[in-house]
XYZ file of C-alpha atoms in Angstrom:
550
model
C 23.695 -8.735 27.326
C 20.008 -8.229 28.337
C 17.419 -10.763 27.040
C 14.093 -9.361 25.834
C 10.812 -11.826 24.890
C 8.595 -11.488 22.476
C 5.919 -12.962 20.546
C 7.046 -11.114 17.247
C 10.112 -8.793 16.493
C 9.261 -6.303 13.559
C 12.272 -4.329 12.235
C 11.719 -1.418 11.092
C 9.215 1.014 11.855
C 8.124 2.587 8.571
C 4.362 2.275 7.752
C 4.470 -1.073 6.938
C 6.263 -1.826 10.353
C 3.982 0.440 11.983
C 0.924 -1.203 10.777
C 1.876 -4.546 11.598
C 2.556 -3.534 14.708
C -0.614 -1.942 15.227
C -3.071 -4.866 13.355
C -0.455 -7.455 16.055
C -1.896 -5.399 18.928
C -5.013 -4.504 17.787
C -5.291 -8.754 17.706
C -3.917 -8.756 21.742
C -1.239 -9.861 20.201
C 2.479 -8.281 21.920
C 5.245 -7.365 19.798
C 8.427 -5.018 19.525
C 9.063 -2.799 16.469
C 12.555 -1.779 16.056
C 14.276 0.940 13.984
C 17.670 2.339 13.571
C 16.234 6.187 12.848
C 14.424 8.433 15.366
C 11.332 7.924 13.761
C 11.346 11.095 11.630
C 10.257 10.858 7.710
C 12.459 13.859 5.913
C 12.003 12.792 2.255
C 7.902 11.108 1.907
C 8.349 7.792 0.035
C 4.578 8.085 -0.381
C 1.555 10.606 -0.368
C -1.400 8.405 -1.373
C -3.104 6.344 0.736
C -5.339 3.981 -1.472
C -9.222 3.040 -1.030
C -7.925 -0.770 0.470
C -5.770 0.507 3.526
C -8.522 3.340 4.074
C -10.910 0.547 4.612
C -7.942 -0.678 6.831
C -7.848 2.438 8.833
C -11.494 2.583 8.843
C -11.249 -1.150 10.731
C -8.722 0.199 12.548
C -10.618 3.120 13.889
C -8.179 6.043 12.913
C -9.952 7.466 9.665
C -10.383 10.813 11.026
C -6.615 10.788 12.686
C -5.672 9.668 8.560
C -8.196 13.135 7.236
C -6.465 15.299 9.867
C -2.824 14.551 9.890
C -1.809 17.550 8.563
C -2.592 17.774 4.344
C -4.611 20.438 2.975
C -7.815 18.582 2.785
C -9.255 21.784 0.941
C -6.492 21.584 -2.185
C -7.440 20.305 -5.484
C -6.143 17.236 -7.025
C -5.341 18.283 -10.537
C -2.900 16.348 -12.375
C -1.438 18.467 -15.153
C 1.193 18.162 -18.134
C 2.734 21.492 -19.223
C 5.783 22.588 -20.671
C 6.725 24.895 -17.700
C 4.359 26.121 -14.917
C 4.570 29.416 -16.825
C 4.458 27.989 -20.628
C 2.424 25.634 -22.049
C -0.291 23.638 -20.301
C -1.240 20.270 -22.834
C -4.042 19.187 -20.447
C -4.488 17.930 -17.300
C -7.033 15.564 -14.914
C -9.246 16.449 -13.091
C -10.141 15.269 -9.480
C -12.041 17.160 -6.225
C -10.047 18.059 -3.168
C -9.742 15.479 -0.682
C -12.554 16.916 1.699
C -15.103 16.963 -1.360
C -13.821 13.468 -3.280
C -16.839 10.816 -2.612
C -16.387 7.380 -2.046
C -16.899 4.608 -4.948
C -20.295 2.433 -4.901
C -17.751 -0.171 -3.780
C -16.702 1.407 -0.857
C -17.251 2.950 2.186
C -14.153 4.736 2.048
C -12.420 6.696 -0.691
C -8.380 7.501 -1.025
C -7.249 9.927 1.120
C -3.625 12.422 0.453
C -1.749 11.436 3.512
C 1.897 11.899 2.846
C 4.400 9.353 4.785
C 5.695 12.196 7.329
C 1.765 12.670 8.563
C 0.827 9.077 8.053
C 3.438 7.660 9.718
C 2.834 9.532 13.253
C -1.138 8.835 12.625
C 0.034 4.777 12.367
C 2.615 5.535 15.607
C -0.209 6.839 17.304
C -2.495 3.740 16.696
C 0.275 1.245 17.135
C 1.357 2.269 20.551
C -2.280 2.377 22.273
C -1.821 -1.087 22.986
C 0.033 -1.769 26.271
C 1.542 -4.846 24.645
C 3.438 -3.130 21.214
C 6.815 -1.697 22.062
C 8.789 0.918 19.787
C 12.526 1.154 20.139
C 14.497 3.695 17.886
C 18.249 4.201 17.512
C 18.179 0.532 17.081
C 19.206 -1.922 14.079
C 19.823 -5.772 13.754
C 22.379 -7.027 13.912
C 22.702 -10.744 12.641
C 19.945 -13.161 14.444
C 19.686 -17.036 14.412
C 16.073 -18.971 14.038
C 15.593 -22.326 15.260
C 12.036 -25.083 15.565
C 12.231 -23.351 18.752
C 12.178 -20.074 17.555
C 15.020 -16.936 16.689
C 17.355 -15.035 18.499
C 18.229 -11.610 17.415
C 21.310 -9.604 18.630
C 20.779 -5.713 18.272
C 22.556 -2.880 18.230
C 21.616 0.857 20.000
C 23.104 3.328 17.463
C 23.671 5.812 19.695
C 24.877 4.003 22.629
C 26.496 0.677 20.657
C 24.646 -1.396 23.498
C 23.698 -4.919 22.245
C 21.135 -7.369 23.538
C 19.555 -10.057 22.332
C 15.884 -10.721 21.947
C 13.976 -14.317 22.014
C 11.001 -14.418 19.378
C 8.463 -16.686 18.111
C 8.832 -14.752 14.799
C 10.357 -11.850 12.702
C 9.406 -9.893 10.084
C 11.416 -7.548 8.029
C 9.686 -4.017 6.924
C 13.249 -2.878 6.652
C 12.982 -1.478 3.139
C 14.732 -2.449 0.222
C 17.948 -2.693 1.196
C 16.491 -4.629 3.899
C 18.980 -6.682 6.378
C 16.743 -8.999 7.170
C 15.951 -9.976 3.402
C 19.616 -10.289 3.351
C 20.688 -12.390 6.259
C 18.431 -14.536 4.277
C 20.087 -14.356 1.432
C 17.086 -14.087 -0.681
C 17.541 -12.601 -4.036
C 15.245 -9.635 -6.050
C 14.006 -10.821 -9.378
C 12.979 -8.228 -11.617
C 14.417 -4.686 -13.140
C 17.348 -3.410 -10.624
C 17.278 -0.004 -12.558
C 14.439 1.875 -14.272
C 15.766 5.102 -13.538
C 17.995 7.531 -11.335
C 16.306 9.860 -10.323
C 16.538 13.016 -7.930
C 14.219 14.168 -5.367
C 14.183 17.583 -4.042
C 11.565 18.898 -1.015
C 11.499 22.747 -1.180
C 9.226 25.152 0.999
C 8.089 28.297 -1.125
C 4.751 30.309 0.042
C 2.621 30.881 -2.611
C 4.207 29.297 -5.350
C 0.520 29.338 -7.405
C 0.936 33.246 -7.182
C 4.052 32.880 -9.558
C 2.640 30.988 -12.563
C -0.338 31.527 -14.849
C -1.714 27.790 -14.064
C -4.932 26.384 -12.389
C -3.519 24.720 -8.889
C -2.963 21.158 -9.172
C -1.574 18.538 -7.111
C 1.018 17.106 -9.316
C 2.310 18.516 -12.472
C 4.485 16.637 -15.224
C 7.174 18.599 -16.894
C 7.170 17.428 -21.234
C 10.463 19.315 -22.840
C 12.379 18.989 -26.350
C 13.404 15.732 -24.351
C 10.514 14.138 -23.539
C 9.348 13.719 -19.897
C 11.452 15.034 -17.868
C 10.302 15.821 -14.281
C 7.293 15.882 -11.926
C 6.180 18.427 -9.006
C 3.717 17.158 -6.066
C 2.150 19.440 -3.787
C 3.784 17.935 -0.843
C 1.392 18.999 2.115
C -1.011 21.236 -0.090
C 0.181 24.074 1.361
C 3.901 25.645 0.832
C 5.874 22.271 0.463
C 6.771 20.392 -3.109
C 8.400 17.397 -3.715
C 9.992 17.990 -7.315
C 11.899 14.371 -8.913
C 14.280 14.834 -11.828
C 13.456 12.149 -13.519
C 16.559 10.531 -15.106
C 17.527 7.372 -17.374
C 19.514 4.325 -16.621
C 22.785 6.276 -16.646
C 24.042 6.993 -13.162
C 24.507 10.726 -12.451
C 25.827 12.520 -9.658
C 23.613 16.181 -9.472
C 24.360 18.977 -7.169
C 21.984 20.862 -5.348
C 23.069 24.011 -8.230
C 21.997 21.700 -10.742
C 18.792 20.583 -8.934
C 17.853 24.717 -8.592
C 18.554 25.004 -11.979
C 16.139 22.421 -12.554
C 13.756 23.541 -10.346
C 13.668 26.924 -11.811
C 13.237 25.575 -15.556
C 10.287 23.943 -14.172
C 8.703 26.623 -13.054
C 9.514 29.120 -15.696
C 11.336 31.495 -14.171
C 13.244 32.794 -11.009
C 11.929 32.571 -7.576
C 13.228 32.246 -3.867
C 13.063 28.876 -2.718
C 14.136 26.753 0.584
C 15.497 23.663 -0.086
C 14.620 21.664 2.654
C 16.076 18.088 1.865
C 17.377 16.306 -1.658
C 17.775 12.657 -2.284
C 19.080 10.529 -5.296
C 16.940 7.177 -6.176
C 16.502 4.537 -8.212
C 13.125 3.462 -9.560
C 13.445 -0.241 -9.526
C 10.803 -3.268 -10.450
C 11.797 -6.234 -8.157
C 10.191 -8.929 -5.957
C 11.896 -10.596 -3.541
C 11.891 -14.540 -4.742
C 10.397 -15.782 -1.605
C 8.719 -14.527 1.314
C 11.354 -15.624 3.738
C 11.970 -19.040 6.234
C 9.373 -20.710 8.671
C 9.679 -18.133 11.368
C 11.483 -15.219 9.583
C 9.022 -12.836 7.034
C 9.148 -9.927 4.393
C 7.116 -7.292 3.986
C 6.906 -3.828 2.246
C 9.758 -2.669 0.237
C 11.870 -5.688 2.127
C 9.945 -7.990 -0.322
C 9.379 -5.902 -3.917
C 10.107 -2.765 -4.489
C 8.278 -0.440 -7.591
C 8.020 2.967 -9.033
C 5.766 5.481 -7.564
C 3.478 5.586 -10.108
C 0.362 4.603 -9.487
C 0.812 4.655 -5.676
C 0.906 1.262 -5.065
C 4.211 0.071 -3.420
C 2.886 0.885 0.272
C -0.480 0.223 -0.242
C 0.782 -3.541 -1.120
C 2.746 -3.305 2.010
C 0.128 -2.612 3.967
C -2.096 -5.569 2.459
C 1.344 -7.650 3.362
C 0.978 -6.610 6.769
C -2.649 -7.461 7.449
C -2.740 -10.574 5.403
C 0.220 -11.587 7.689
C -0.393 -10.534 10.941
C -3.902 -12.452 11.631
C -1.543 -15.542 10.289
C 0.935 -14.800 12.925
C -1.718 -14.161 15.336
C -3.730 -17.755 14.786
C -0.355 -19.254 14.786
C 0.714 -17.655 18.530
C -2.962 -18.616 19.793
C -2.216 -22.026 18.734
C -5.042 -22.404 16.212
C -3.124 -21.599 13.459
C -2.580 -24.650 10.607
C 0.856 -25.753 9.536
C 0.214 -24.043 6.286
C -1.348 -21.002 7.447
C 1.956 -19.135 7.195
C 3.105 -20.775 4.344
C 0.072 -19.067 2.521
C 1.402 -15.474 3.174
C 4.105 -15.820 0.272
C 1.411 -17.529 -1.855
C -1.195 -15.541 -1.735
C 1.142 -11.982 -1.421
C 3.535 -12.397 -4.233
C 1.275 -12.702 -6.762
C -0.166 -9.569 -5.987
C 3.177 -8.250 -5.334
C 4.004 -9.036 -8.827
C 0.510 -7.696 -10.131
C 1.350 -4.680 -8.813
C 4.814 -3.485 -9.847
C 4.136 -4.587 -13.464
C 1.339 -2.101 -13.602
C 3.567 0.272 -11.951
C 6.459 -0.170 -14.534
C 3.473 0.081 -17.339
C 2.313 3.696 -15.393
C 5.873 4.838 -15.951
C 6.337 4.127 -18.977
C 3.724 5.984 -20.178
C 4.293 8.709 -18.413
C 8.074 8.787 -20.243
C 6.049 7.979 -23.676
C 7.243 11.638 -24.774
C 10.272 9.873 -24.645
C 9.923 7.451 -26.995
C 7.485 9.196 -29.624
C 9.912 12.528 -29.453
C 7.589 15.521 -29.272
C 7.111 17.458 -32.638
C 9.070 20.662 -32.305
C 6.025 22.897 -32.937
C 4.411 21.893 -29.591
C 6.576 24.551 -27.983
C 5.838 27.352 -30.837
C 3.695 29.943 -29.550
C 1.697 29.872 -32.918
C -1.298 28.455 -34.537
C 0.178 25.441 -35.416
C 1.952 25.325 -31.970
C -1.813 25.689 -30.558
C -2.956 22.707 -32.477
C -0.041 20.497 -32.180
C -0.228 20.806 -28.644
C -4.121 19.948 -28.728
C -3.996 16.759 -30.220
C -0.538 15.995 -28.120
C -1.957 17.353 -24.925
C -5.823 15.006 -25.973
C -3.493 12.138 -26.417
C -1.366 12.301 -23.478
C -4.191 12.693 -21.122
C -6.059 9.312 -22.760
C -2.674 7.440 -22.236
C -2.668 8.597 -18.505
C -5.848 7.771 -17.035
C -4.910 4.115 -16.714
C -2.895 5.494 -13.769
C -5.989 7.949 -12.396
C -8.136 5.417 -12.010
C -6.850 2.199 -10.945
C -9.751 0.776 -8.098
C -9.355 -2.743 -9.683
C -5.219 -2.905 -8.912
C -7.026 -1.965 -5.195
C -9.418 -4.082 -4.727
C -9.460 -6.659 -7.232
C -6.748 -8.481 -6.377
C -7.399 -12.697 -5.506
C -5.584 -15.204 -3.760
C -6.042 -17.618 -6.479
C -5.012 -21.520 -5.401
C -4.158 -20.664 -1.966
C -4.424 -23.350 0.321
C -6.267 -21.938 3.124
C -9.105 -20.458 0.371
C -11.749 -23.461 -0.472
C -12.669 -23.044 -4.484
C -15.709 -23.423 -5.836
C -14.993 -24.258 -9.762
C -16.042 -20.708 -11.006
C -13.959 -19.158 -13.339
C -11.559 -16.458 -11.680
C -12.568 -12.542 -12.489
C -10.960 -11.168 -15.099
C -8.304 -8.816 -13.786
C -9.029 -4.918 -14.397
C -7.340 -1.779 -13.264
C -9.675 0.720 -13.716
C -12.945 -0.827 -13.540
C -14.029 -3.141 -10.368
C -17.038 -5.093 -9.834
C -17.058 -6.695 -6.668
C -17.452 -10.699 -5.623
C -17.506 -12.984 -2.981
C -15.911 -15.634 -5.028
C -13.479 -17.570 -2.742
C -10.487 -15.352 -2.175
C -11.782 -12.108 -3.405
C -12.323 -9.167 -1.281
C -15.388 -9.357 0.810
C -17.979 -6.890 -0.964
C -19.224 -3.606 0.441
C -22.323 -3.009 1.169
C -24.261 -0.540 3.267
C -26.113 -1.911 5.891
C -27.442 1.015 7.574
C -26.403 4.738 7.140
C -22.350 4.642 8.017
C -22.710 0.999 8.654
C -21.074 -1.179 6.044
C -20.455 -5.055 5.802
C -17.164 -4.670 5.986
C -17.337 -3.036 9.624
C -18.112 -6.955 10.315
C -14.990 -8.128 9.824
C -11.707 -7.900 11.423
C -11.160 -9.857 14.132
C -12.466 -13.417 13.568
C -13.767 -15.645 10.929
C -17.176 -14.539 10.185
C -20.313 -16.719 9.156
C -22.666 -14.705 6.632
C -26.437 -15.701 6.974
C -28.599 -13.975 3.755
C -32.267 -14.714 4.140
C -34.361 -15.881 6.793
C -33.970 -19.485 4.661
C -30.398 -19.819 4.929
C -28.656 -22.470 7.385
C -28.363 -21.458 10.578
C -24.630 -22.342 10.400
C -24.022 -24.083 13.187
C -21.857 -27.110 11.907
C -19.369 -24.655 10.795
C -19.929 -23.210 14.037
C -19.102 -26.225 16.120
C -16.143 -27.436 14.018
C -14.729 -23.637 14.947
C -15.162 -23.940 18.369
C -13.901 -27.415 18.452
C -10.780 -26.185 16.966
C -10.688 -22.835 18.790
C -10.803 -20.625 15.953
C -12.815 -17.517 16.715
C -15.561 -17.896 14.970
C -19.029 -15.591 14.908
C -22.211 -15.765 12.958
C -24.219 -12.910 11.272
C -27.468 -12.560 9.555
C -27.547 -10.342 7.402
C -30.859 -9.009 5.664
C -30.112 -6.689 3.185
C -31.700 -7.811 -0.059
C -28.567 -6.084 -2.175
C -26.062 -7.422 0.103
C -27.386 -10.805 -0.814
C -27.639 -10.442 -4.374
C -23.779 -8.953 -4.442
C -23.052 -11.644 -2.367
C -24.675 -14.524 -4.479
C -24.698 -17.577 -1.859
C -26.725 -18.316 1.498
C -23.938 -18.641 3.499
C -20.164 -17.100 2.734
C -17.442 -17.593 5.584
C -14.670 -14.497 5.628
C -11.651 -14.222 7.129
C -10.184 -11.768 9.798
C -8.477 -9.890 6.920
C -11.692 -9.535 5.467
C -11.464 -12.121 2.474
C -13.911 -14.559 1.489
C -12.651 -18.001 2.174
C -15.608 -20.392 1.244
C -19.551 -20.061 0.265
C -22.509 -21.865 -0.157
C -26.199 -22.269 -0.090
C -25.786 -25.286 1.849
C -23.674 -26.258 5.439
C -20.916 -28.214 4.224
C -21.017 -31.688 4.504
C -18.075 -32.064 6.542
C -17.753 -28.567 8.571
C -14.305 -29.749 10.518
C -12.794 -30.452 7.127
C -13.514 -26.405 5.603
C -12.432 -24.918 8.935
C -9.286 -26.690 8.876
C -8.702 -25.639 5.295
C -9.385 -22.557 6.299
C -6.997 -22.376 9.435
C -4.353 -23.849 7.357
C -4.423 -27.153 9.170
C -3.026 -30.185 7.785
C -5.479 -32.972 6.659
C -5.513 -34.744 10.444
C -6.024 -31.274 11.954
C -2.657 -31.089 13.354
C -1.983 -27.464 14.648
C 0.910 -25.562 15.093
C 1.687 -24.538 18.743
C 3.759 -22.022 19.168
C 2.900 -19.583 21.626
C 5.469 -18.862 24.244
């Protein structure tokens, strides 16, 4: 067997692989990705990048590779409930194409339509500019071992059956939800195995808008007799849709006759279509019930796994993977606390958990039809019909915006008692999903704020812990300063004198973290400045670090 050495073994290389990979070497941190598949995406998990990992990108330096992947940044964003795409329309949402949509006051960046076969290339791309990330397709693990020392994983070409083994410091599984890794550890899902089966179909027709009497829109929900029944999603905004069959609890087996059939209903009558791939799901609401082992991580669908709607199962993955990998970093540099990487679970899960609730709550009111069986005279092409479906159609779209507009599931979320955040005694934000107002509260998100034109606070942060300096009063900062250097935590200082930033931002002096979190704040230098940075590092009370760089 040939031995391989690396600081950190990631297996597999979806997006939340891929951007682990790419924050590990965009830290000078080396790693290798691994993945059984060739790196293709033929069915997109996911088509909506969200406002917090466009922020990411924007760190990250690949917006414009994110705008032009390969969507149709000129194709409107509609959201629409109809009986068929040639019947009845009972409303719909309205929302600018992705070249025209402006970012929030609380953001420099806005969500962007990025389907998982464009995004995932884009992420490739960044990932493997650094000379120290490695990808390896055709590749799966196999079993591996983890010691104080560190693992040993034996893997498997697919193609080939070669095996080898590689030495790590760490591992993380972004190896979806049927995840190896997760199950090596034998680490058990807690949650709702089955929501529903459902049935996803990606079909190529030109022109489809020519053959319906509908405004464009970017998803469409189908409302029979039956309730809700399925959705179509303008795949690439250009000839491709993704339509899901959205089923119940009961297991079925559907052909691809039954899925044109299907399609065809939708659309309200006959066309010529490709099929291009179909795939049979379940919608589940899980959470792994921990994080993983000292050395061995989760992350992504690996550690909870929710329904599409709302778009938030990657976009907590990719907070998983940036929250983790300046942990792992600190940890391989050696100034990395004993319960830095402890924090990870702590401070993810929560907002894992967050997250697929609201999910779950997204679907279930899109399936309300369901439940409240639609009155028959919604689908009577008559007066009463007409009004029926007004006050259906006005209460429908109400129920639905919770899903629209959902910045606070975003960027709300806190790391509430983490041990690496120092609290203040405020009272925590109350949690919202479609409103946000922005902190710097321990833990919260580090606000936005522009600074200049196209320069925002948050283009501060990334790399080390930042000092904040509002005023030409505040402390200079340079206890905290010291104690940082003393403990080799990089550290930087930055005054900042925007008189908005410092109202938003409410103290003289607020530390942030590489992810871009605020960890402490004051209008004073602490009184012990060793004591906060080792808090902050995840040291133990004597300042006791962990070394375990290779």
């Amino acid at each position: 067997m040939a031995h391989f050495t690396t600081p950190v073994l990631i297996v597999g290389a979806g997006p939340i692989g891929l951007a682990l990979a790419g924050d590990l070497g965009f830290r000078g941190q080396s790693c290798i990705l691994i993945d059984k598949g060739d790196g293709g995406v033929y069915q997109p998990k996911m088509d909506m990048v969200g406002i917090r990992t466009m922020e990411y990108c924007r760190r990250w330096g690949i917006v414009d590779l994110v705008e032009g992947a390969g969507y149709n940044r000129e194709y409107t964003q509609d959201c629409a409930w109809v009986t068929s795409l040639n019947g009845h329309e009972f409303g719909r949402e309205e929302f600018p194409a992705p070249k025209d949509e402006k970012s929030p006051p609380q953001s420099p960046q806005h969500r962007e339509r990025c389907p998982q076969n464009f995004f995932d290339p884009v992420l490739r791309r960044f990932a493997e500019q650094f000379s120290g990330v490695q990808i390896v397709y055709h590749t799966e693990l196999v079993n591996f071992s983890e010691s104080e020392e560190g693992l040993l994983a034996t893997v498997r070409n697919v193609k080939t059956g070669e095996m080898r083994t590689i030495a790590a410091n760490y591992m993380v599984g972004s190896d979806g939800g049927a995840s190896t890794v997760r199950q090596q550890l034998d680490i058990k899902m807690a949650g709702e195995p089955v929501l529903t089966y459902t049935t996803n179909v990606v079909f190529r027709c030109e022109g489809l808008e020519r053959l319906h009497n509908k405004k464009p829109a970017y998803r469409y929900i189908f409302i029979g007799s039956e309730g809700t029944w399925a959705t179509l999603v303008a795949i690439n905004g250009r000839d491709q849709w993704r339509f899901s069959l959205v089923g119940d609890v009961t297991m079925q087996t559907l052909t691809e006759a039954d899925m044109r059939k299907a399609i065809v209903r939708a659309v309200g009558r006959d066309f010529d279509f490709e099929i291009l791939s179909m795939l049979p799901w379940v919608r589940r609401q899980l959470v792994a019930e921990s994080y993983g082992s000292r050395r061995v991580f989760l992350a992504g669908d690996a550690a909870h796994l929710t329904s599409p709607t709302g778009g938030f199962g990657m976009n907590t993955g990719i907070q998983d993977a940036v929250n983790l990998s300046w942990k792992l970093a600190a940890c391989l540099e050696g100034w990395g606390g004993r319960k830095l990487l402890e924090s990870y679970e702590i401070e993810q899960r929560p907002v894992a958990i967050r997250n697929v609730e609201e999910s779950t709550g997204n679907l279930k009111r899109m399936l309300n039809p369901r439940v409240t069986e639609p009155p028959k005279e919604l689908f009577d092409p008559t007066p009463d019909g007409e009004k029926a479906r007004k006050a259906f159609g006005d209460a429908y779209t109400e129920l639905m915006k919770r899903e629209w507009f959902s910045i606070g599931i975003h960027l709300g979320y806190v790391y509430e008692g983490s041990p690496i955040i120092v609290p203040e005694g405020t009272p925590r934000p109350e949690d919202t999903v479609q409103t946000y107002s922005q902190t710097a509260r321990p833990g919260s998100r580090a606000p936005h704020v522009w600074l200049e034109e196209n320069v925002s606070t948050l283009d501060l942060f990334g790399k080390e812990f930042v000092l904040l300096r509002f005023g030409t009063d505040a402390p200079a900062g340079t206890g905290l300063a010291a104690a940082a250097n003393e403990r080799k935590v990089p550290f930087k200082v930055v005054s900042v004198s925007s008189a908005e930033a410092a109202a938003l931002y409410e103290r003289a002096l607020v530390l942030v973290r590489p992810d871009g979190q605020c960890a402490w704040r004051s209008d004073s230098e602490p009184e012990d400045p060793l004591q906060v940075i080792d808090i902050v590092r995840g040291a133990s009370p004597d300042g006791a670090s962990v070394q375990d760089a290779a």
